[in-house]
Short mmCIF file of C-alpha atoms in Angstrom, two decimals:
data_model
loop_
_atom_site.label_atom_id
_atom_site.label_comp_id
_atom_site.label_asym_id
_atom_site.label_seq_id
_atom_site.Cartn_x
_atom_site.Cartn_y
_atom_site.Cartn_z
CA UNK A 1 -19.77 6.76 3.59
CA UNK A 2 -18.16 3.54 4.73
CA UNK A 3 -14.91 2.79 6.54
CA UNK A 4 -13.48 0.18 8.88
CA UNK A 5 -12.64 0.85 12.47
CA UNK A 6 -9.28 -0.41 13.85
CA UNK A 7 -10.90 -3.73 14.76
CA UNK A 8 -11.96 -4.30 11.13
CA UNK A 9 -15.62 -3.62 11.79
CA UNK A 10 -17.38 -1.91 8.91
CA UNK A 11 -18.65 1.49 9.99
CA UNK A 12 -20.71 4.09 8.17
CA UNK A 13 -21.58 7.71 8.79
CA UNK A 14 -24.98 6.66 10.16
CA UNK A 15 -23.24 4.86 13.06
CA UNK A 16 -22.15 8.20 14.52
CA UNK A 17 -24.20 11.07 15.82
CA UNK A 18 -22.04 13.70 14.11
CA UNK A 19 -19.91 13.97 11.00
CA UNK A 20 -16.96 14.95 13.19
CA UNK A 21 -17.21 11.69 15.16
CA UNK A 22 -17.28 9.73 11.91
CA UNK A 23 -14.23 11.57 10.55
CA UNK A 24 -12.37 10.96 13.81
CA UNK A 25 -13.09 7.23 13.59
CA UNK A 26 -11.80 7.16 10.01
CA UNK A 27 -8.62 9.06 10.96
CA UNK A 28 -7.77 6.39 13.54
CA UNK A 29 -6.75 4.11 10.66
CA UNK A 30 -2.98 4.41 10.47
CA UNK A 31 -0.97 5.23 7.36
CA UNK A 32 0.73 1.85 7.75
CA UNK A 33 -2.63 0.06 7.59
CA UNK A 34 -3.56 2.03 4.49
CA UNK A 35 -0.23 1.27 2.80
CA UNK A 36 -0.59 -2.38 3.73
CA UNK A 37 -4.07 -2.52 2.21
CA UNK A 38 -2.89 -0.79 -0.99
CA UNK A 39 0.04 -3.23 -1.31
CA UNK A 40 -2.31 -6.18 -0.79
CA UNK A 41 -4.63 -4.86 -3.51
CA UNK A 42 -1.67 -4.52 -5.89
CA UNK A 43 -0.58 -8.08 -5.08
CA UNK A 44 -4.09 -9.38 -5.71
CA UNK A 45 -4.27 -7.52 -9.04
CA UNK A 46 -0.94 -9.02 -10.10
CA UNK A 47 -2.11 -12.53 -9.21
CA UNK A 48 -5.37 -11.98 -11.12
CA UNK A 49 -3.47 -10.78 -14.22
CA UNK A 50 -1.10 -13.77 -14.08
CA UNK A 51 -4.06 -16.09 -13.63
CA UNK A 52 -5.76 -14.72 -16.74
CA UNK A 53 -2.56 -15.09 -18.79
CA UNK A 54 -2.08 -18.66 -17.59
CA UNK A 55 -5.71 -19.43 -18.41
CA UNK A 56 -5.16 -18.24 -21.98
CA UNK A 57 -1.98 -20.32 -22.24
CA UNK A 58 -3.85 -23.40 -21.05
CA UNK A 59 -6.59 -22.82 -23.59
CA UNK A 60 -4.05 -22.54 -26.38
CA UNK A 61 -2.32 -25.75 -25.28
CA UNK A 62 -5.51 -27.71 -24.80
CA UNK A 63 -6.17 -30.57 -27.23
CA UNK A 64 -9.70 -29.18 -27.49
CA UNK A 65 -8.42 -25.74 -28.59
CA UNK A 66 -9.35 -24.66 -32.12
CA UNK A 67 -6.75 -25.45 -34.74
CA UNK A 68 -4.41 -22.61 -35.58
CA UNK A 69 -4.79 -21.20 -39.07
CA UNK A 70 -1.30 -19.74 -39.31
CA UNK A 71 1.29 -21.99 -40.93
CA UNK A 72 4.73 -21.26 -42.22
CA UNK A 73 5.22 -21.47 -45.99
CA UNK A 74 7.98 -24.01 -45.29
CA UNK A 75 5.36 -26.53 -44.26
CA UNK A 76 3.71 -26.28 -47.66
CA UNK A 77 6.92 -26.85 -49.66
CA UNK A 78 7.63 -30.47 -50.78
#
């Protein structure tokens, strides 16, 4: 098992001589720190999703993009 101590150092169960000591070290992480980390992960996910959407938009607007095959019937009328 892995966790971070309050100083941000990665810790694992092998770093402690007992399971109880490991659990105590993990419990030291505050609820606020956990909430902050969860919010940061959500923010990162949102940015990644927006980035993917913008990438697709750029591809579609690129002069090198494949020609679209959908045309309105109005374009074919004289």
